[in-house]
Coordinates of N, CA, C and O in Angstrom, one line a residue:
C761 N -0.3 43.8 -31.3 CA -1.5 43.4 -30.5 C -1.0 43.0 -29.2 O 0.0 42.3 -29.0
D762 N -1.6 43.5 -28.1 CA -1.2 43.1 -26.8 C -2.3 42.3 -26.0 O -2.3 42.2 -24.8
A763 N -3.2 41.7 -26.8 CA -4.3 40.9 -26.2 C -3.7 39.6 -25.7 O -2.8 39.0 -26.3
D764 N -4.2 39.2 -24.5 CA -3.9 37.9 -24.0 C -5.0 36.9 -24.4 O -6.1 37.1 -23.9
L765 N -4.7 35.9 -25.2 CA -5.7 34.9 -25.6 C -5.4 33.6 -24.8 O -4.3 33.2 -24.8
I766 N -6.4 33.1 -24.3 CA -6.3 31.8 -23.6 C -7.3 30.9 -24.2 O -8.5 31.1 -24.2
P767 N -6.9 29.7 -24.7 CA -7.8 28.8 -25.3 C -8.7 28.2 -24.1 O -8.2 28.1 -23.0
A768 N -9.9 27.9 -24.4 CA -10.8 27.4 -23.4 C -11.6 26.2 -24.0 O -12.0 26.2 -25.2
V769 N -11.9 25.2 -23.2 CA -12.7 24.1 -23.5 C -14.1 24.4 -22.9 O -14.2 24.6 -21.7
L770 N -15.1 24.3 -23.7 CA -16.5 24.7 -23.2 C -17.3 23.5 -23.1 O -17.3 22.5 -23.9
G771 N -18.2 23.5 -22.1 CA -19.2 22.5 -21.9 C -20.4 22.8 -22.8 O -20.4 23.8 -23.6
A772 N -21.5 21.9 -22.7 CA -22.6 22.1 -23.6 C -23.3 23.4 -23.4 O -23.9 24.0 -24.4
A773 N -23.3 24.0 -22.2 CA -24.0 25.3 -22.0 C -23.0 26.5 -22.1 O -23.3 27.6 -21.7
G774 N -21.8 26.2 -22.7 CA -20.9 27.3 -22.9 C -20.0 27.6 -21.7 O -19.2 28.5 -21.7
E775 N -20.1 26.8 -20.6 CA -19.3 27.0 -19.4 C -17.8 26.5 -19.7 O -17.6 25.5 -20.4
V776 N -16.9 27.2 -19.1 CA -15.5 26.9 -19.3 C -15.1 25.7 -18.4 O -15.2 25.8 -17.2
L777 N -14.6 24.6 -19.0 CA -14.2 23.4 -18.3 C -12.7 23.2 -18.3 O -12.2 22.2 -17.8
D778 N -11.9 24.1 -18.9 CA -10.5 24.0 -19.0 C -9.9 25.4 -19.1 O -10.1 26.1 -20.1
V779 N -9.3 25.8 -18.0 CA -8.7 27.2 -18.0 C -7.2 27.1 -18.1 O -6.5 28.1 -17.9
G780 N -6.7 25.9 -18.4 CA -5.3 25.7 -18.6 C -4.5 26.2 -17.4 O -4.7 25.8 -16.3
R781 N -3.4 27.0 -17.6 CA -2.6 27.4 -16.6 C -2.9 28.8 -16.1 O -2.2 29.4 -15.3
S782 N -4.0 29.4 -16.6 CA -4.4 30.7 -16.2 C -4.8 30.9 -14.7 O -4.6 32.0 -14.2
C783 N -5.3 29.8 -14.1 CA -5.5 29.9 -12.6 C -5.4 28.5 -12.0 O -5.7 27.5 -12.7
R784 N -5.0 28.4 -10.8 CA -4.8 27.2 -10.1 C -6.1 26.6 -9.5 O -6.3 25.4 -9.6
L785 N -6.9 27.4 -9.0 CA -8.1 26.9 -8.4 C -9.2 26.7 -9.4 O -9.3 27.4 -10.4
V786 N -10.0 25.6 -9.2 CA -11.0 25.3 -10.2 C -12.1 26.4 -10.2 O -12.4 27.0 -9.1
T787 N -12.7 26.6 -11.3 CA -13.8 27.6 -11.5 C -15.1 27.0 -11.0 O -15.2 25.7 -10.8
P788 N -16.1 27.8 -10.7 CA -17.4 27.2 -10.3 C -17.9 26.2 -11.4 O -18.5 25.2 -11.0
A789 N -17.7 26.5 -12.7 CA -18.2 25.6 -13.7 C -17.4 24.2 -13.6 O -18.0 23.1 -13.8
I790 N -16.1 24.3 -13.4 CA -15.3 23.0 -13.3 C -15.8 22.3 -12.0 O -16.0 21.0 -12.1
R791 N -16.0 23.0 -11.0 CA -16.4 22.3 -9.7 C -17.8 21.6 -9.9 O -18.0 20.5 -9.5
T792 N -18.7 22.3 -10.6 CA -20.0 21.7 -10.9 C -19.8 20.4 -11.7 O -20.5 19.4 -11.5
A793 N -19.0 20.5 -12.8 CA -18.8 19.3 -13.6 C -18.1 18.2 -12.8 O -18.5 17.0 -13.0
L794 N -17.2 18.5 -11.9 CA -16.6 17.5 -11.1 C -17.6 16.8 -10.2 O -17.6 15.6 -10.0
T795 N -18.5 17.6 -9.6 CA -19.5 17.1 -8.7 C -20.5 16.2 -9.5 O -20.8 15.1 -9.0
L796 N -20.8 16.6 -10.7 CA -21.7 15.7 -11.6 C -21.0 14.4 -12.0 O -21.6 13.4 -12.0
R797 N -19.7 14.5 -12.3 CA -19.0 13.3 -12.8 C -18.6 12.4 -11.6 O -18.9 11.2 -11.6
D798 N -18.0 13.0 -10.5 CA -17.4 12.2 -9.5 C -18.4 11.9 -8.4 O -18.3 10.8 -7.7
K799 N -19.4 12.7 -8.1 CA -20.4 12.6 -7.1 C -19.9 12.4 -5.6 O -20.6 12.1 -4.7
G800 N -18.6 12.7 -5.4 CA -18.0 12.6 -4.1 C -16.5 12.1 -4.3 O -16.0 12.1 -5.4
C801 N -15.9 11.7 -3.2 CA -14.5 11.3 -3.2 C -14.4 10.1 -4.1 O -15.2 9.1 -4.0
V802 N -13.4 10.1 -5.0 CA -13.2 9.0 -6.0 C -12.4 7.9 -5.5 O -12.2 6.9 -6.2
F803 N -11.8 8.0 -4.3 CA -11.0 7.0 -3.7 C -11.9 5.7 -3.5 O -13.0 5.9 -2.8
P804 N -11.5 4.6 -3.9 CA -12.3 3.4 -3.7 C -12.7 3.1 -2.3 O -11.9 3.2 -1.4
G805 N -14.0 2.9 -2.1 CA -14.6 2.6 -0.8 C -14.9 3.9 0.0 O -15.5 3.7 1.1
C806 N -14.6 5.1 -0.4 CA -14.9 6.3 0.3 C -16.3 6.8 0.0 O -16.6 6.9 -1.2
D807 N -17.1 7.2 0.9 CA -18.4 7.7 0.7 C -18.5 9.2 1.0 O -19.7 9.7 1.2
A808 N -17.4 9.9 1.1 CA -17.5 11.3 1.4 C -18.2 12.0 0.2 O -17.9 11.8 -0.9
P809 N -19.2 12.9 0.6 CA -19.9 13.6 -0.5 C -19.1 14.7 -1.1 O -18.1 15.2 -0.5
A810 N -19.5 15.1 -2.3 CA -18.8 16.1 -3.1 C -18.6 17.4 -2.3 O -17.5 18.1 -2.4
V811 N -19.6 17.8 -1.4 CA -19.5 19.0 -0.7 C -18.3 19.1 0.2 O -17.9 20.2 0.6
V812 N -17.8 18.0 0.7 CA -16.7 18.0 1.6 C -15.3 17.7 0.9 O -14.3 17.6 1.6
C813 N -15.4 17.6 -0.4 CA -14.2 17.2 -1.1 C -13.4 18.4 -1.7 O -14.0 19.4 -2.0
D814 N -12.1 18.1 -1.9 CA -11.3 19.1 -2.6 C -11.1 18.7 -4.1 O -11.2 17.5 -4.4
A815 N -10.9 19.7 -4.9 CA -10.5 19.4 -6.3 C -9.0 19.1 -6.3 O -8.2 19.9 -5.9
H816 N -8.7 17.9 -6.8 CA -7.3 17.5 -6.9 C -6.8 17.5 -8.3 O -7.5 17.0 -9.2
H817 N -5.6 18.2 -8.5 CA -5.0 18.1 -9.9 C -4.3 16.8 -10.0 O -3.3 16.5 -9.2
V818 N -4.6 16.0 -10.9 CA -4.0 14.7 -11.1 C -2.5 14.9 -11.5 O -1.6 14.3 -10.9
H819 N -2.3 15.7 -12.5 CA -0.9 16.2 -12.8 C -0.8 17.5 -12.1 O -1.5 18.4 -12.4
P820 N 0.0 17.6 -11.1 CA 0.0 18.7 -10.2 C 0.2 20.1 -10.9 O 1.0 20.2 -11.8
W821 N -0.4 21.1 -10.3 CA -0.3 22.4 -10.8 C 1.2 22.9 -10.8 O 1.7 23.4 -11.7
W822 N 1.8 22.6 -9.7 CA 3.2 23.0 -9.5 C 4.2 22.3 -10.5 O 5.3 22.7 -10.7
A823 N 3.7 21.2 -11.1 CA 4.5 20.5 -12.1 C 4.0 20.8 -13.5 O 4.4 20.1 -14.5
G824 N 3.2 21.8 -13.7 CA 2.8 22.2 -15.0 C 1.4 21.7 -15.4 O 1.0 21.9 -16.6
G825 N 0.7 21.0 -14.5 CA -0.6 20.5 -14.8 C -1.7 21.6 -15.0 O -1.7 22.6 -14.3
P826 N -2.6 21.4 -15.9 CA -3.6 22.4 -16.1 C -4.8 22.3 -15.1 O -5.0 21.2 -14.5
T827 N -5.5 23.4 -15.0 CA -6.8 23.3 -14.2 C -7.9 23.0 -15.3 O -8.3 23.9 -16.0
A828 N -8.3 21.8 -15.3 CA -9.2 21.3 -16.3 C -9.9 20.1 -15.8 O -9.4 19.3 -15.0
L829 N -11.2 19.9 -16.3 CA -11.9 18.7 -15.9 C -11.2 17.5 -16.1 O -11.2 16.5 -15.3
C830 N -10.5 17.4 -17.2 CA -9.7 16.2 -17.6 C -8.5 16.0 -16.8 O -7.8 15.0 -17.0
N831 N -8.1 16.9 -15.9 CA -7.0 16.8 -15.0 C -7.3 16.9 -13.5 O -6.4 17.0 -12.7
C832 N -8.6 16.9 -13.2 CA -9.0 17.0 -11.8 C -10.0 15.9 -11.4 O -10.6 15.3 -12.2
C833 N -10.0 15.7 -10.1 CA -11.0 14.8 -9.5 C -11.3 15.3 -8.1 O -10.6 16.1 -7.6
L834 N -12.4 14.8 -7.5 CA -12.7 15.1 -6.1 C -12.2 14.1 -5.2 O -12.3 12.9 -5.4
L835 N -11.5 14.6 -4.1 CA -11.0 13.7 -3.1 C -11.3 14.4 -1.7 O -11.2 15.6 -1.5
C836 N -11.7 13.5 -0.7 CA -11.8 14.0 0.6 C -10.5 14.4 1.2 O -9.4 14.0 0.6
A837 N -10.4 15.1 2.3 CA -9.1 15.6 2.8 C -8.2 14.4 3.2 O -7.0 14.5 2.9
Q838 N -8.7 13.3 3.7 CA -7.9 12.2 4.1 C -7.3 11.6 2.8 O -6.1 11.3 2.8
H839 N -8.0 11.3 1.8 CA -7.5 10.7 0.6 C -6.7 11.7 -0.3 O -5.8 11.3 -1.0
H840 N -7.0 13.0 -0.2 CA -6.2 14.0 -0.9 C -4.8 13.9 -0.4 O -3.8 13.9 -1.1
A841 N -4.6 13.9 1.0 CA -3.3 13.8 1.6 C -2.6 12.5 1.2 O -1.4 12.5 1.0
L842 N -3.4 11.4 1.0 CA -2.8 10.1 0.7 C -2.2 10.1 -0.7 O -1.2 9.4 -1.0
V843 N -2.8 10.8 -1.7 CA -2.4 10.7 -3.1 C -1.6 11.9 -3.5 O -1.0 11.9 -4.6
E844 N -1.5 12.9 -2.7 CA -0.7 14.1 -3.1 C 0.7 13.7 -3.4 O 1.4 13.2 -2.5
P845 N 1.2 14.0 -4.6 CA 2.6 13.5 -4.9 C 3.6 14.3 -4.1 O 3.4 15.5 -3.8
A846 N 4.7 13.6 -3.8 CA 5.9 14.3 -3.2 C 6.5 15.3 -4.1 O 6.7 15.0 -5.3
K847 N 6.7 16.5 -3.6 CA 7.3 17.5 -4.5 C 8.8 17.3 -4.7 O 9.3 17.6 -5.8
Y848 N 9.4 16.7 -3.8 CA 10.9 16.5 -3.9 C 11.2 15.0 -3.6 O 11.2 14.6 -2.5
G849 N 11.3 14.3 -4.6 CA 11.5 12.8 -4.5 C 10.3 12.0 -4.7 O 9.2 12.5 -5.0
L850 N 10.5 10.7 -4.7 CA 9.4 9.8 -5.0 C 9.1 8.9 -3.7 O 10.0 8.7 -2.9
R851 N 7.9 8.5 -3.6 CA 7.6 7.6 -2.5 C 6.6 6.5 -3.1 O 5.9 6.8 -4.1
D852 N 6.5 5.4 -2.5 CA 5.6 4.3 -2.8 C 4.2 4.7 -2.3 O 4.0 4.6 -1.1
Q853 N 3.4 5.2 -3.1 CA 2.1 5.8 -2.6 C 1.0 5.5 -3.6 O 1.2 5.2 -4.8
W854 N -0.3 5.8 -3.2 CA -1.4 5.8 -4.1 C -1.3 6.9 -5.1 O -0.8 8.0 -4.7
E855 N -1.8 6.7 -6.3 CA -1.9 7.7 -7.3 C -3.3 7.7 -7.9 O -4.0 6.7 -7.8
I856 N -3.6 8.8 -8.5 CA -4.9 8.9 -9.2 C -4.6 9.2 -10.7 O -3.6 9.9 -11.0
R857 N -5.3 8.6 -11.6 CA -5.2 8.9 -13.0 C -6.6 9.1 -13.6 O -7.6 8.6 -13.0
I858 N -6.7 9.8 -14.7 CA -8.0 9.8 -15.4 C -7.9 8.8 -16.6 O -7.0 9.0 -17.4
A859 N -8.7 7.8 -16.6 CA -8.7 6.8 -17.6 C -9.1 7.4 -19.0 O -9.7 8.5 -19.0
A860 N -8.9 6.7 -20.0 CA -9.3 7.1 -21.4 C -10.7 7.5 -21.5 O -11.1 8.3 -22.3
D861 N -11.6 6.9 -20.7 CA -13.0 7.2 -20.8 C -13.4 8.3 -19.9 O -14.6 8.6 -19.7
G862 N -12.4 9.0 -19.3 CA -12.7 10.2 -18.4 C -13.0 9.9 -17.0 O -13.3 10.8 -16.3
I863 N -12.9 8.7 -16.6 CA -13.3 8.3 -15.2 C -12.0 8.2 -14.4 O -11.0 7.6 -14.8
P864 N -12.0 8.8 -13.1 CA -10.8 8.7 -12.3 C -10.6 7.3 -11.8 O -11.6 6.6 -11.5
E865 N -9.4 6.9 -11.6 CA -9.0 5.6 -11.1 C -7.9 5.7 -10.1 O -7.0 6.6 -10.3
A866 N -7.9 4.9 -9.1 CA -6.8 4.9 -8.1 C -5.9 3.8 -8.4 O -6.3 2.7 -8.7
I867 N -4.6 4.1 -8.3 CA -3.5 3.1 -8.5 C -2.8 2.9 -7.2 O -2.2 3.8 -6.6
P868 N -2.9 1.6 -6.7 CA -2.3 1.3 -5.4 C -0.8 1.3 -5.5 O -0.2 1.1 -6.6
P869 N -0.1 1.6 -4.4 CA 1.3 1.5 -4.3 C 1.8 0.0 -4.6 O 1.0 -0.9 -4.3
A870 N 3.0 -0.1 -5.0 CA 3.6 -1.4 -5.3 C 3.6 -2.4 -4.1 O 3.4 -3.6 -4.2
R871 N 3.6 -1.8 -2.9 CA 3.6 -2.7 -1.7 C 2.3 -3.4 -1.5 O 2.1 -4.4 -0.8
I872 N 1.2 -2.8 -2.1 CA -0.1 -3.4 -2.0 C -0.4 -4.2 -3.2 O -1.0 -5.3 -3.1
D873 N -0.1 -3.7 -4.4 CA -0.3 -4.5 -5.6 C 1.0 -4.3 -6.5 O 1.1 -3.2 -7.1
P874 N 1.9 -5.3 -6.6 CA 3.1 -5.1 -7.4 C 2.8 -4.8 -8.8 O 3.7 -4.2 -9.5
H875 N 1.7 -5.1 -9.3 CA 1.3 -4.8 -10.7 C 0.7 -3.4 -10.9 O 0.5 -2.9 -12.0
R876 N 0.3 -2.8 -9.8 CA -0.3 -1.5 -9.7 C -1.5 -1.3 -10.6 O -1.6 -0.4 -11.4
R877 N -2.4 -2.3 -10.5 CA -3.6 -2.3 -11.4 C -4.6 -1.2 -10.9 O -4.8 -1.1 -9.7
P878 N -5.1 -0.4 -11.7 CA -6.0 0.7 -11.3 C -7.3 0.1 -10.8 O -7.8 -0.9 -11.2
I879 N -7.9 0.9 -9.8 CA -9.1 0.5 -9.2 C -10.1 1.7 -9.3 O -9.7 2.8 -9.0
R880 N -11.3 1.4 -9.7 CA -12.3 2.4 -9.7 C -13.2 2.4 -8.5 O -13.5 1.3 -8.0
H881 N -13.7 3.5 -8.1 CA -14.7 3.5 -7.1 C -15.9 2.8 -7.6 O -16.3 2.8 -8.8
A882 N -16.6 2.0 -6.7 CA -17.8 1.2 -7.1 C -18.9 2.0 -7.8 O -19.6 1.5 -8.7
R883 N -19.0 3.3 -7.5 CA -20.0 4.1 -8.2 C -19.8 4.3 -9.7 O -20.7 4.6 -10.4
F884 N -18.5 4.0 -10.2 CA -18.2 4.1 -11.6 C -18.3 2.7 -12.3 O -18.0 2.6 -13.5
T885 N -18.6 1.7 -11.6 CA -18.7 0.4 -12.2 C -20.2 -0.1 -12.1 O -20.9 0.2 -11.2
R886 N -20.6 -1.0 -13.0 CA -21.9 -1.5 -13.0 C -22.0 -2.7 -12.1 O -23.0 -3.0 -11.5
A887 N -20.9 -3.5 -12.0 CA -21.0 -4.7 -11.3 C -20.4 -4.7 -9.9 O -20.4 -5.7 -9.2
G888 N -19.9 -3.5 -9.4 CA -19.3 -3.5 -8.1 C -17.8 -3.1 -8.1 O -17.4 -2.4 -9.1
P889 N -17.0 -3.5 -7.1 CA -15.7 -3.0 -7.0 C -14.7 -3.3 -8.1 O -13.8 -2.6 -8.4
A890 N -14.9 -4.4 -8.9 CA -14.0 -4.7 -10.0 C -14.8 -4.7 -11.3 O -16.0 -4.8 -11.3
R891 N -14.0 -4.4 -12.4 CA -14.7 -4.3 -13.7 C -15.4 -5.6 -14.1 O -16.4 -5.6 -14.8
D892 N -15.0 -6.8 -13.6 CA -15.6 -8.0 -14.0 C -16.6 -8.5 -13.0 O -17.1 -9.6 -13.0
G893 N -16.9 -7.7 -11.9 CA -17.9 -8.0 -10.9 C -17.4 -8.8 -9.8 O -18.1 -9.1 -8.8
T894 N -16.1 -9.0 -9.7 CA -15.4 -9.7 -8.6 C -14.4 -8.9 -8.0 O -13.8 -8.0 -8.7
A895 N -14.1 -9.1 -6.8 CA -13.0 -8.3 -6.1 C -11.8 -9.2 -6.1 O -11.8 -10.3 -5.6
P896 N -10.7 -8.8 -6.8 CA -9.5 -9.7 -6.9 C -9.0 -9.9 -5.5 O -9.2 -9.1 -4.6
P897 N -8.3 -11.0 -5.2 CA -7.8 -11.3 -3.9 C -6.9 -10.2 -3.4 O -6.1 -9.7 -4.1
G898 N -7.1 -9.8 -2.1 CA -6.3 -8.7 -1.5 C -6.6 -7.3 -2.0 O -5.9 -6.4 -1.7
R899 N -7.7 -7.2 -2.8 CA -8.0 -5.9 -3.4 C -9.4 -5.4 -3.0 O -10.0 -4.7 -3.7
G900 N -9.9 -6.0 -1.9 CA -11.3 -5.7 -1.6 C -11.5 -4.4 -0.9 O -12.7 -3.9 -0.8
S901 N -10.5 -3.8 -0.4 CA -10.6 -2.5 0.3 C -9.5 -1.6 -0.1 O -8.5 -2.0 -0.7
P902 N -9.7 -0.3 0.1 CA -8.7 0.7 -0.3 C -7.3 0.5 0.2 O -6.3 0.9 -0.4
D903 N -7.2 -0.2 1.4 CA -5.9 -0.4 1.9 C -5.3 -1.7 1.5 O -4.2 -2.1 1.9
G904 N -6.0 -2.4 0.6 CA -5.4 -3.7 0.0 C -5.8 -4.9 0.9 O -5.4 -6.0 0.5
A905 N -6.5 -4.7 2.0 CA -6.8 -5.9 2.8 C -7.9 -6.7 2.1 O -8.7 -6.1 1.4
P906 N -8.0 -8.0 2.4 CA -9.0 -8.8 1.7 C -10.4 -8.4 2.2 O -10.5 -7.8 3.3
P907 N -11.4 -8.6 1.4 CA -12.8 -8.2 1.9 C -13.2 -9.0 3.1 O -12.8 -10.1 3.3
A908 N -14.0 -8.3 3.9 CA -14.5 -9.0 5.1 C -15.4 -10.1 4.7 O -16.2 -10.0 3.8
A909 N -15.4 -11.2 5.5 CA -16.2 -12.4 5.2 C -17.6 -12.2 5.8 O -17.8 -11.6 6.7

């Protein structure tokens, strides 16, 4: 048999939401799912709408990451450049991860938060910038500066 079989994860309407390594760019179905989930740039404090955002591979395509809803999020051009991992070497930078509940979270560099606690965009929280409804000291804005009084 010379058939190429590619496993696929399907959404409720049968749309493919995980194309694995078969293609780097997100499909229209994945883009739609990202828009519905993320609603715009997922970087904390950014209000860029989904229409101006890029689909970002959390685990980079060049490092073996799949093109899948569970490995992608929407980022505006400014924040995409801020979190894009260095291909050769490491740097103290912001990172994105997809939490166990499927929601993207930003992880600040150690110079901003030595504990590198993840931060969610306010649109993903019920109470505001922090999960407990308060903004931790020095964590009120995406650059780590205290909230304005």
